[in-house]
Amino acid sequence: MKKSLIIAALFICAVCTAQPNSSSEWVPQDNGASVNGWRGPNNNGSYPDKGLLAQWPAEGPEMIFEVEDAGKGFSSPQVVGDRIYLTGLNDQEDQEVLNCYKLDGTKVYTVAYGRNWNQSYPETRTTPTYSDGKLYVISGMGEIVCINAADGAIVWKVDGGEKYARKTGNWGTSECPLVFDDKVIYTPCGDQTTMVALNKNTGEEIWKTRALGDKSGYVSPILIKYNGKRQIVGSTALNAFGVNPETGEMEWTFDNWGPKYTGKQGRWDNIAPNSALYRDGKIFFCHGYDINGFQLKLADDLKSVEVTWRTDVLDTHHGGYVLVGDYLYGSNWINNNAGNWCCLNWNTGETMYETAWQGKGKGSIITADNKLICYDERRGTVGLVNATPEKFETTSEFRITKGSGPYWAHPSIANGVLYIRHANAFYAYKIK
């Protein structure tokens, strides 16, 4: 059991924020960040699509395409215009590649861009971030790469793992690039620095933060805005932190979580696999392994944080969580093979429900049109759930049957189409 415990921390995939209002309406985040990044336009698992089907056919939504040439990976697709971009491994499984597809699943090109993680779980983690005609990825070995979206040509490449002497846990780098203004953000951690900003056009260093001497988490940073000021929020294995995006000054850190807070020190350090969720000056983090979750309140000057509430119910393993109205939704960790689905009040931390998904386990979650789409990580069941704090109940379900390994890739939605990935298998379904 302990061995399987180690294995599952793993991932994280790629494992970035939201600013919806108190209704269920999706509201774009006014922070100047790229609009095509990890887990949707606001990096928070929330998608703007409306008019989605309230129920799917028994066999699942209408399939648009099914391909099995994506290469092994846990990353999600990025849809921009009439193209889809998805990372995976090459056939020899010794390089990460970027695949470009048309909307009907026809492959346009494949380009190798970097080295995959060479130990436990070598599959790709990074979801491409799109900005101004370029795609940005970070390999499992910490290479930051800029690629021309039109033809796959590599514009520049920086070996950030080597240059900044990155310090990682057992599963390498699992980060999706945060891109805004002229910057690309990478979090190598270690003794040189914690986070760096590179020029998105040249790869040259713009700034780097002070070092915390910590190992990296498996987290993609987010960009928030509060009181007219922006801040990057990220996490290492032991510290949540906020960074001034203009200067690289680390403005606050918070480490009173996990074993330090609970007093239950296990065999491993904290394993931080989920990006933060943000709204109105409040930041939420939670991680699996009974590390538990916490909400932080930013000071008005963004120079410090304080805890508003903690939860031992919602401790998501690495499937993310979403905010719909005033309620948080996600799955928790019972063990590496099991977890329940939960709803918490965003304002108070009160548990609204904790429910088993009959015959399934924990997994990843996204939201659109006041609905939740949940993806069971062990069996590949995709469930449609109404986003209400009263109960967890699927209105429709279907299974992904092709591909191999755990179902760790987060789904995504673009233009009424649901995209699901399982290792080398890649599907698109019409849900509008």
Short mmCIF file of C-alpha atoms in Angstrom, two decimals:
data_model
loop_
_atom_site.label_atom_id
_atom_site.label_comp_id
_atom_site.label_asym_id
_atom_site.label_seq_id
_atom_site.Cartn_x
_atom_site.Cartn_y
_atom_site.Cartn_z
CA MET A 1 0.00 0.00 0.00
CA LYS A 2 2.86 2.37 0.82
CA LYS A 3 4.41 1.65 -2.53
CA SER A 4 1.19 2.50 -4.34
CA LEU A 5 0.94 5.62 -2.20
CA ILE A 6 4.22 6.86 -3.59
CA ILE A 7 3.21 5.99 -7.13
CA ALA A 8 0.06 8.00 -7.09
CA ALA A 9 1.28 11.20 -5.73
CA LEU A 10 2.73 11.38 -8.86
CA PHE A 11 0.75 13.29 -10.81
CA ILE A 12 -0.31 16.19 -11.10
CA CYS A 13 -0.06 16.54 -14.52
CA ALA A 14 0.58 19.35 -15.30
CA VAL A 15 -0.53 20.27 -13.02
CA CYS A 16 -3.25 27.28 -12.61
CA THR A 17 -7.25 30.85 -11.61
CA ALA A 18 -10.64 32.08 -11.45
CA GLN A 19 -12.61 35.05 -10.61
CA PRO A 20 -16.26 34.20 -11.01
CA ASN A 21 -18.82 36.30 -9.20
CA SER A 22 -21.28 34.97 -6.65
CA SER A 23 -23.61 33.67 -9.34
CA SER A 24 -22.85 30.68 -11.54
CA GLU A 25 -21.83 32.91 -14.45
CA TRP A 26 -18.32 32.51 -15.83
CA VAL A 27 -16.39 35.78 -15.57
CA PRO A 28 -13.07 36.30 -17.36
CA GLN A 29 -10.19 37.24 -15.11
CA ASP A 30 -8.96 40.79 -15.52
CA ASN A 31 -5.27 40.25 -14.89
CA GLY A 32 -3.66 40.50 -18.30
CA ALA A 33 -2.73 36.81 -18.49
CA SER A 34 -2.79 34.68 -21.60
CA VAL A 35 -6.29 33.51 -22.45
CA ASN A 36 -5.20 30.07 -23.62
CA GLY A 37 -3.53 28.21 -20.78
CA TRP A 38 -3.79 25.23 -18.43
CA ARG A 39 -7.33 24.29 -17.32
CA GLY A 40 -9.11 26.82 -19.45
CA PRO A 41 -9.06 30.52 -20.23
CA ASN A 42 -8.62 31.48 -16.57
CA ASN A 43 -6.51 28.47 -15.52
CA ASN A 44 -9.21 27.38 -13.08
CA GLY A 45 -11.11 24.52 -14.71
CA SER A 46 -13.99 26.84 -15.68
CA TYR A 47 -15.00 27.15 -19.34
CA PRO A 48 -17.27 29.85 -20.82
CA ASP A 49 -19.40 27.57 -23.05
CA LYS A 50 -23.18 27.92 -22.69
CA GLY A 51 -26.17 25.94 -23.96
CA LEU A 52 -24.55 22.58 -23.25
CA LEU A 53 -26.55 19.36 -23.26
CA ALA A 54 -28.36 18.70 -19.97
CA GLN A 55 -28.10 14.97 -20.61
CA TRP A 56 -25.99 12.77 -22.86
CA PRO A 57 -27.15 9.72 -24.83
CA ALA A 58 -26.67 6.40 -23.02
CA GLU A 59 -23.65 5.55 -25.17
CA GLY A 60 -22.17 9.00 -24.61
CA PRO A 61 -22.18 12.24 -26.58
CA GLU A 62 -21.76 12.21 -30.34
CA MET A 63 -18.13 11.48 -31.17
CA ILE A 64 -16.44 13.91 -33.55
CA PHE A 65 -13.16 12.03 -33.79
CA GLU A 66 -11.05 9.37 -32.13
CA VAL A 67 -7.29 9.10 -32.72
CA GLU A 68 -4.62 6.94 -31.14
CA ASP A 69 -1.47 8.76 -32.27
CA ALA A 70 -1.16 11.41 -29.54
CA GLY A 71 1.67 9.63 -27.72
CA LYS A 72 1.60 8.87 -24.03
CA GLY A 73 0.82 11.79 -21.80
CA PHE A 74 -1.20 13.25 -18.94
CA SER A 75 -1.51 16.72 -20.47
CA SER A 76 -4.66 18.34 -21.87
CA PRO A 77 -5.33 19.71 -25.35
CA GLN A 78 -5.20 23.40 -26.21
CA VAL A 79 -7.69 24.57 -28.84
CA VAL A 80 -6.97 27.81 -30.70
CA GLY A 81 -9.04 28.72 -33.74
CA ASP A 82 -9.18 25.73 -36.08
CA ARG A 83 -6.23 23.91 -34.52
CA ILE A 84 -5.74 21.62 -31.51
CA TYR A 85 -2.36 21.30 -29.77
CA LEU A 86 -1.50 18.35 -27.53
CA THR A 87 1.79 17.08 -26.09
CA GLY A 88 2.82 13.41 -25.82
CA LEU A 89 5.79 11.06 -26.10
CA ASN A 90 7.34 9.96 -29.38
CA ASP A 91 7.21 6.31 -30.43
CA GLN A 92 10.57 5.60 -28.77
CA GLU A 93 9.32 7.29 -25.57
CA ASP A 94 12.53 9.27 -25.18
CA GLN A 95 11.31 12.69 -26.34
CA GLU A 96 8.32 14.90 -25.72
CA VAL A 97 6.49 16.02 -28.85
CA LEU A 98 3.86 18.58 -29.74
CA ASN A 99 1.06 17.35 -32.00
CA CYS A 100 -1.07 19.74 -34.04
CA TYR A 101 -4.49 18.54 -35.25
CA LYS A 102 -7.32 19.98 -37.30
CA LEU A 103 -10.73 20.05 -35.61
CA ASP A 104 -11.67 16.79 -37.34
CA GLY A 105 -8.68 14.95 -35.80
CA THR A 106 -6.45 15.08 -38.87
CA LYS A 107 -2.83 15.54 -37.81
CA VAL A 108 -1.08 18.61 -39.25
CA TYR A 109 2.39 18.16 -37.76
CA THR A 110 4.40 16.64 -34.92
CA VAL A 111 7.54 18.25 -33.53
CA ALA A 112 9.94 17.01 -30.82
CA TYR A 113 10.81 19.75 -28.35
CA GLY A 114 12.44 18.27 -25.22
CA ARG A 115 13.35 15.44 -22.90
CA ASN A 116 10.71 13.67 -20.88
CA TRP A 117 11.10 12.77 -17.21
CA ASN A 118 13.29 9.66 -17.12
CA GLN A 119 12.11 8.01 -13.92
CA SER A 120 8.69 7.15 -12.46
CA TYR A 121 5.89 8.01 -14.89
CA PRO A 122 7.76 9.47 -17.89
CA GLU A 123 4.60 10.58 -19.73
CA THR A 124 4.30 14.25 -20.70
CA ARG A 125 2.80 16.66 -18.19
CA THR A 126 2.76 20.07 -19.84
CA THR A 127 -0.33 21.52 -21.49
CA PRO A 128 0.71 24.10 -24.11
CA THR A 129 0.02 27.76 -23.41
CA TYR A 130 -0.81 29.88 -26.46
CA SER A 131 0.09 33.55 -26.82
CA ASP A 132 0.50 35.73 -29.92
CA GLY A 133 0.97 32.91 -32.40
CA LYS A 134 3.37 30.98 -30.19
CA LEU A 135 3.03 27.90 -27.98
CA TYR A 136 4.95 27.51 -24.73
CA VAL A 137 5.72 24.19 -23.03
CA ILE A 138 7.91 22.94 -20.17
CA SER A 139 9.36 19.45 -20.47
CA GLY A 140 9.55 16.91 -17.65
CA MET A 141 13.26 17.77 -17.38
CA GLY A 142 12.63 21.49 -17.03
CA GLU A 143 13.25 22.76 -20.56
CA ILE A 144 11.20 25.85 -21.42
CA VAL A 145 10.40 25.92 -25.13
CA CYS A 146 8.72 28.44 -27.45
CA ILE A 147 7.20 26.95 -30.63
CA ASN A 148 5.68 28.64 -33.66
CA ALA A 149 2.06 27.47 -33.67
CA ALA A 150 1.69 27.70 -37.46
CA ASP A 151 4.38 25.22 -38.45
CA GLY A 152 5.90 23.74 -35.25
CA ALA A 153 9.27 25.45 -35.66
CA ILE A 154 11.15 25.94 -32.38
CA VAL A 155 11.67 29.66 -31.79
CA TRP A 156 13.83 29.36 -28.66
CA LYS A 157 14.64 26.87 -25.94
CA VAL A 158 16.15 27.26 -22.47
CA ASP A 159 17.26 24.31 -20.34
CA GLY A 160 15.83 25.76 -17.14
CA GLY A 161 16.42 22.59 -15.17
CA GLU A 162 20.15 22.77 -15.84
CA LYS A 163 20.52 26.54 -15.79
CA TYR A 164 18.75 27.03 -12.46
CA ALA A 165 19.78 23.74 -10.80
CA ARG A 166 16.17 22.73 -10.30
CA LYS A 167 15.25 20.60 -7.33
CA THR A 168 12.27 18.27 -7.85
CA GLY A 169 10.51 15.43 -6.12
CA ASN A 170 10.10 11.89 -7.44
CA TRP A 171 8.19 12.89 -10.57
CA GLY A 172 10.23 15.65 -12.15
CA THR A 173 8.82 18.88 -13.50
CA SER A 174 5.06 18.98 -13.88
CA GLU A 175 4.30 22.57 -14.79
CA CYS A 176 2.38 24.38 -17.50
CA PRO A 177 3.74 27.80 -18.47
CA LEU A 178 2.05 30.94 -17.17
CA VAL A 179 2.36 33.56 -19.92
CA PHE A 180 1.46 37.24 -19.57
CA ASP A 181 2.79 40.57 -20.84
CA ASP A 182 6.25 39.70 -22.18
CA LYS A 183 6.92 36.96 -19.63
CA VAL A 184 6.96 33.17 -19.37
CA ILE A 185 7.04 31.83 -15.79
CA TYR A 186 8.92 28.71 -14.64
CA THR A 187 9.37 27.34 -11.09
CA PRO A 188 12.66 25.39 -10.80
CA CYS A 189 12.95 25.76 -6.99
CA GLY A 190 16.21 24.71 -5.34
CA ASP A 191 19.06 26.80 -3.92
CA GLN A 192 19.47 29.37 -6.72
CA THR A 193 15.92 30.64 -7.04
CA THR A 194 12.31 29.56 -6.63
CA MET A 195 10.66 31.14 -9.69
CA VAL A 196 11.99 32.84 -12.82
CA ALA A 197 10.51 35.00 -15.57
CA LEU A 198 11.86 34.66 -19.11
CA ASN A 199 11.18 36.97 -22.03
CA LYS A 200 8.52 35.23 -24.10
CA ASN A 201 10.08 36.41 -27.38
CA THR A 202 13.72 35.55 -26.69
CA GLY A 203 13.97 33.28 -23.62
CA GLU A 204 16.25 35.77 -21.87
CA GLU A 205 15.93 36.06 -18.10
CA ILE A 206 13.88 39.04 -16.87
CA TRP A 207 13.99 38.32 -13.13
CA LYS A 208 14.36 35.55 -10.62
CA THR A 209 13.08 35.32 -7.05
CA ARG A 210 15.02 34.51 -3.94
CA ALA A 211 15.51 30.82 -3.20
CA LEU A 212 13.50 28.99 -0.57
CA GLY A 213 15.81 25.97 -0.85
CA ASP A 214 12.77 23.79 -1.35
CA LYS A 215 11.81 21.13 -3.88
CA SER A 216 9.24 22.01 -6.51
CA GLY A 217 5.64 20.94 -6.23
CA TYR A 218 3.72 19.63 -9.23
CA VAL A 219 1.88 22.90 -9.62
CA SER A 220 1.32 25.47 -12.34
CA PRO A 221 1.34 29.05 -11.03
CA ILE A 222 -1.57 31.45 -11.49
CA LEU A 223 -1.82 35.21 -11.96
CA ILE A 224 -4.31 37.08 -9.77
CA LYS A 225 -5.44 40.68 -9.37
CA TYR A 226 -6.54 42.28 -6.10
CA ASN A 227 -6.90 45.92 -5.10
CA GLY A 228 -5.60 46.95 -8.51
CA LYS A 229 -2.38 44.98 -8.09
CA ARG A 230 -1.33 41.71 -9.72
CA GLN A 231 0.51 38.82 -8.11
CA ILE A 232 1.73 35.36 -9.15
CA VAL A 233 0.62 32.64 -6.73
CA GLY A 234 2.47 29.33 -6.70
CA SER A 235 3.60 26.52 -4.47
CA THR A 236 6.70 24.49 -3.73
CA ALA A 237 6.56 21.21 -1.82
CA LEU A 238 6.50 23.06 1.50
CA ASN A 239 5.51 26.67 0.79
CA ALA A 240 2.70 28.56 -0.84
CA PHE A 241 3.91 31.98 -1.99
CA GLY A 242 3.10 35.21 -3.82
CA VAL A 243 5.46 36.99 -6.22
CA ASN A 244 5.39 40.51 -7.67
CA PRO A 245 5.10 39.90 -11.43
CA GLU A 246 7.02 43.06 -12.33
CA THR A 247 10.05 42.67 -10.07
CA GLY A 248 10.24 39.05 -8.92
CA GLU A 249 10.04 40.09 -5.26
CA MET A 250 8.60 37.30 -3.12
CA GLU A 251 5.92 39.20 -1.22
CA TRP A 252 4.67 36.46 1.13
CA THR A 253 5.13 32.80 1.98
CA PHE A 254 2.94 30.39 3.92
CA ASP A 255 4.10 27.00 5.22
CA ASN A 256 1.72 26.15 8.07
CA TRP A 257 0.08 23.26 6.26
CA GLY A 258 0.51 19.53 5.81
CA PRO A 259 2.60 17.70 8.43
CA LYS A 260 3.76 20.98 9.98
CA TYR A 261 0.15 21.86 10.80
CA THR A 262 -1.32 18.41 11.46
CA GLY A 263 1.68 17.02 13.33
CA LYS A 264 1.29 13.80 11.32
CA GLN A 265 4.70 13.50 9.69
CA GLY A 266 4.77 10.68 7.15
CA ARG A 267 7.60 9.13 5.18
CA TRP A 268 7.47 11.85 2.52
CA ASP A 269 7.50 15.61 2.26
CA ASN A 270 4.33 17.43 1.36
CA ILE A 271 3.27 16.55 -2.16
CA ALA A 272 1.71 19.65 -3.73
CA PRO A 273 -0.06 18.72 -6.96
CA ASN A 274 -2.90 21.27 -7.37
CA SER A 275 -2.80 24.86 -8.53
CA ALA A 276 -4.47 27.47 -6.39
CA LEU A 277 -8.01 28.75 -6.88
CA TYR A 278 -8.63 32.47 -6.39
CA ARG A 279 -11.53 34.88 -5.92
CA ASP A 280 -11.85 38.32 -4.35
CA GLY A 281 -8.64 38.31 -2.33
CA LYS A 282 -8.99 34.72 -1.16
CA ILE A 283 -6.79 31.81 -2.24
CA PHE A 284 -7.56 28.10 -1.83
CA PHE A 285 -5.09 25.21 -1.95
CA CYS A 286 -5.65 21.54 -1.19
CA HIS A 287 -3.61 18.41 -1.75
CA GLY A 288 -4.08 14.67 -1.15
CA TYR A 289 -2.54 12.31 1.41
CA ASP A 290 -4.43 13.90 4.31
CA ILE A 291 -2.43 17.09 3.81
CA ASN A 292 -5.87 18.76 3.74
CA GLY A 293 -6.91 22.15 2.38
CA PHE A 294 -6.85 25.77 3.44
CA GLN A 295 -8.14 29.15 2.36
CA LEU A 296 -5.92 32.22 2.72
CA LYS A 297 -6.98 35.87 2.81
CA LEU A 298 -4.61 38.37 1.20
CA ALA A 299 -3.77 41.57 3.02
CA ASP A 300 -4.89 44.70 1.19
CA ASP A 301 -1.30 45.39 0.11
CA LEU A 302 -0.76 41.75 -0.95
CA LYS A 303 2.25 41.49 1.34
CA SER A 304 0.90 38.86 3.74
CA VAL A 305 -1.83 36.22 4.15
CA GLU A 306 -3.88 34.79 6.98
CA VAL A 307 -5.92 31.60 7.23
CA THR A 308 -9.68 32.06 6.98
CA TRP A 309 -10.59 28.36 7.24
CA ARG A 310 -9.21 24.84 6.88
CA THR A 311 -10.78 21.59 5.75
CA ASP A 312 -9.94 17.93 6.31
CA VAL A 313 -12.69 16.87 3.90
CA LEU A 314 -11.55 18.26 0.56
CA ASP A 315 -7.95 17.17 0.01
CA THR A 316 -7.83 16.65 -3.74
CA HIS A 317 -5.14 14.27 -4.94
CA HIS A 318 -4.32 15.81 -8.31
CA GLY A 319 -7.61 16.19 -10.18
CA GLY A 320 -8.09 19.88 -9.49
CA TYR A 321 -11.15 21.63 -8.07
CA VAL A 322 -13.58 24.24 -9.38
CA LEU A 323 -15.62 27.11 -8.02
CA VAL A 324 -19.22 27.58 -9.16
CA GLY A 325 -21.00 30.44 -7.46
CA ASP A 326 -20.17 30.18 -3.76
CA TYR A 327 -19.32 26.48 -3.80
CA LEU A 328 -16.13 24.48 -4.27
CA TYR A 329 -16.31 21.09 -5.98
CA GLY A 330 -13.73 18.31 -6.27
CA SER A 331 -12.81 14.82 -5.13
CA ASN A 332 -10.82 13.89 -2.03
CA TRP A 333 -8.17 11.32 -1.19
CA ILE A 334 -9.03 8.26 0.89
CA ASN A 335 -6.17 6.24 -0.58
CA ASN A 336 -4.54 6.11 -3.98
CA ASN A 337 -7.37 4.00 -5.33
CA ALA A 338 -10.35 5.70 -3.73
CA GLY A 339 -11.90 9.04 -2.92
CA ASN A 340 -15.27 10.72 -2.56
CA TRP A 341 -16.73 13.72 -4.36
CA CYS A 342 -17.20 16.83 -2.25
CA CYS A 343 -18.81 20.24 -2.14
CA LEU A 344 -17.74 22.99 0.29
CA ASN A 345 -19.00 26.50 0.93
CA TRP A 346 -16.33 28.87 -0.42
CA ASN A 347 -17.01 31.51 2.21
CA THR A 348 -17.02 29.31 5.32
CA GLY A 349 -15.43 25.96 4.42
CA GLU A 350 -18.61 24.17 5.53
CA THR A 351 -19.01 20.71 3.97
CA MET A 352 -22.18 20.56 1.89
CA TYR A 353 -21.69 16.93 0.84
CA GLU A 354 -19.11 14.15 0.66
CA THR A 355 -20.39 11.39 -1.59
CA ALA A 356 -19.03 8.23 -3.19
CA TRP A 357 -19.48 7.95 -6.95
CA GLN A 358 -21.01 4.51 -7.11
CA GLY A 359 -18.50 2.01 -8.52
CA LYS A 360 -15.96 4.72 -9.32
CA GLY A 361 -13.36 6.70 -7.43
CA LYS A 362 -11.72 10.11 -7.36
CA GLY A 363 -10.60 11.99 -10.44
CA SER A 364 -10.38 15.30 -12.27
CA ILE A 365 -13.09 17.93 -12.62
CA ILE A 366 -13.98 20.89 -14.84
CA THR A 367 -17.08 23.08 -15.10
CA ALA A 368 -19.12 24.93 -17.71
CA ASP A 369 -22.72 26.15 -17.95
CA ASN A 370 -23.45 25.35 -14.28
CA LYS A 371 -22.47 21.73 -14.87
CA LEU A 372 -19.61 19.59 -13.62
CA ILE A 373 -17.76 17.11 -15.80
CA CYS A 374 -15.94 14.50 -13.71
CA TYR A 375 -13.40 11.98 -15.03
CA ASP A 376 -12.84 8.87 -12.91
CA GLU A 377 -9.10 8.20 -12.86
CA ARG A 378 -9.17 4.42 -12.45
CA ARG A 379 -11.96 3.29 -14.81
CA GLY A 380 -12.23 6.15 -17.28
CA THR A 381 -15.88 6.95 -16.61
CA VAL A 382 -16.91 10.46 -17.63
CA GLY A 383 -19.83 11.83 -15.63
CA LEU A 384 -22.11 14.85 -16.11
CA VAL A 385 -23.24 16.38 -12.79
CA ASN A 386 -25.41 19.40 -12.02
CA ALA A 387 -23.41 21.91 -9.98
CA THR A 388 -25.60 22.16 -6.90
CA PRO A 389 -24.56 21.99 -3.24
CA GLU A 390 -27.45 19.67 -2.39
CA LYS A 391 -26.07 16.42 -3.80
CA PHE A 392 -23.64 14.71 -6.14
CA GLU A 393 -25.60 12.84 -8.78
CA THR A 394 -24.60 12.09 -12.36
CA THR A 395 -27.23 12.72 -15.01
CA SER A 396 -25.16 10.90 -17.67
CA GLU A 397 -22.12 8.65 -17.84
CA PHE A 398 -19.94 6.96 -20.45
CA ARG A 399 -16.51 5.29 -20.45
CA ILE A 400 -13.26 5.89 -22.26
CA THR A 401 -12.03 2.42 -23.20
CA LYS A 402 -8.89 2.97 -25.28
CA GLY A 403 -5.48 4.08 -24.08
CA SER A 404 -3.51 2.73 -21.13
CA GLY A 405 -2.58 3.60 -17.56
CA PRO A 406 -4.40 5.86 -15.11
CA TYR A 407 -6.85 8.44 -16.42
CA TRP A 408 -5.02 11.51 -15.14
CA ALA A 409 -5.41 13.97 -18.03
CA HIS A 410 -7.90 16.72 -17.21
CA PRO A 411 -10.72 17.14 -19.76
CA SER A 412 -11.22 20.44 -21.56
CA ILE A 413 -14.00 22.18 -23.48
CA ALA A 414 -13.86 24.49 -26.49
CA ASN A 415 -16.73 25.69 -28.69
CA GLY A 416 -19.18 23.12 -27.35
CA VAL A 417 -16.76 20.22 -27.80
CA LEU A 418 -15.50 18.04 -24.94
CA TYR A 419 -11.92 16.80 -25.33
CA ILE A 420 -10.75 13.73 -23.42
CA ARG A 421 -7.30 12.20 -23.43
CA HIS A 422 -6.12 8.81 -22.14
CA ALA A 423 -2.42 8.18 -22.84
CA ASN A 424 -2.09 7.98 -26.65
CA ALA A 425 -5.88 7.93 -27.22
CA PHE A 426 -7.54 11.29 -27.89
CA TYR A 427 -11.28 11.92 -28.28
CA ALA A 428 -13.58 14.80 -29.15
CA TYR A 429 -17.33 14.80 -28.35
CA LYS A 430 -20.10 17.18 -29.27
CA ILE A 431 -21.80 18.32 -26.05
CA LYS A 432 -23.82 21.27 -27.39
#
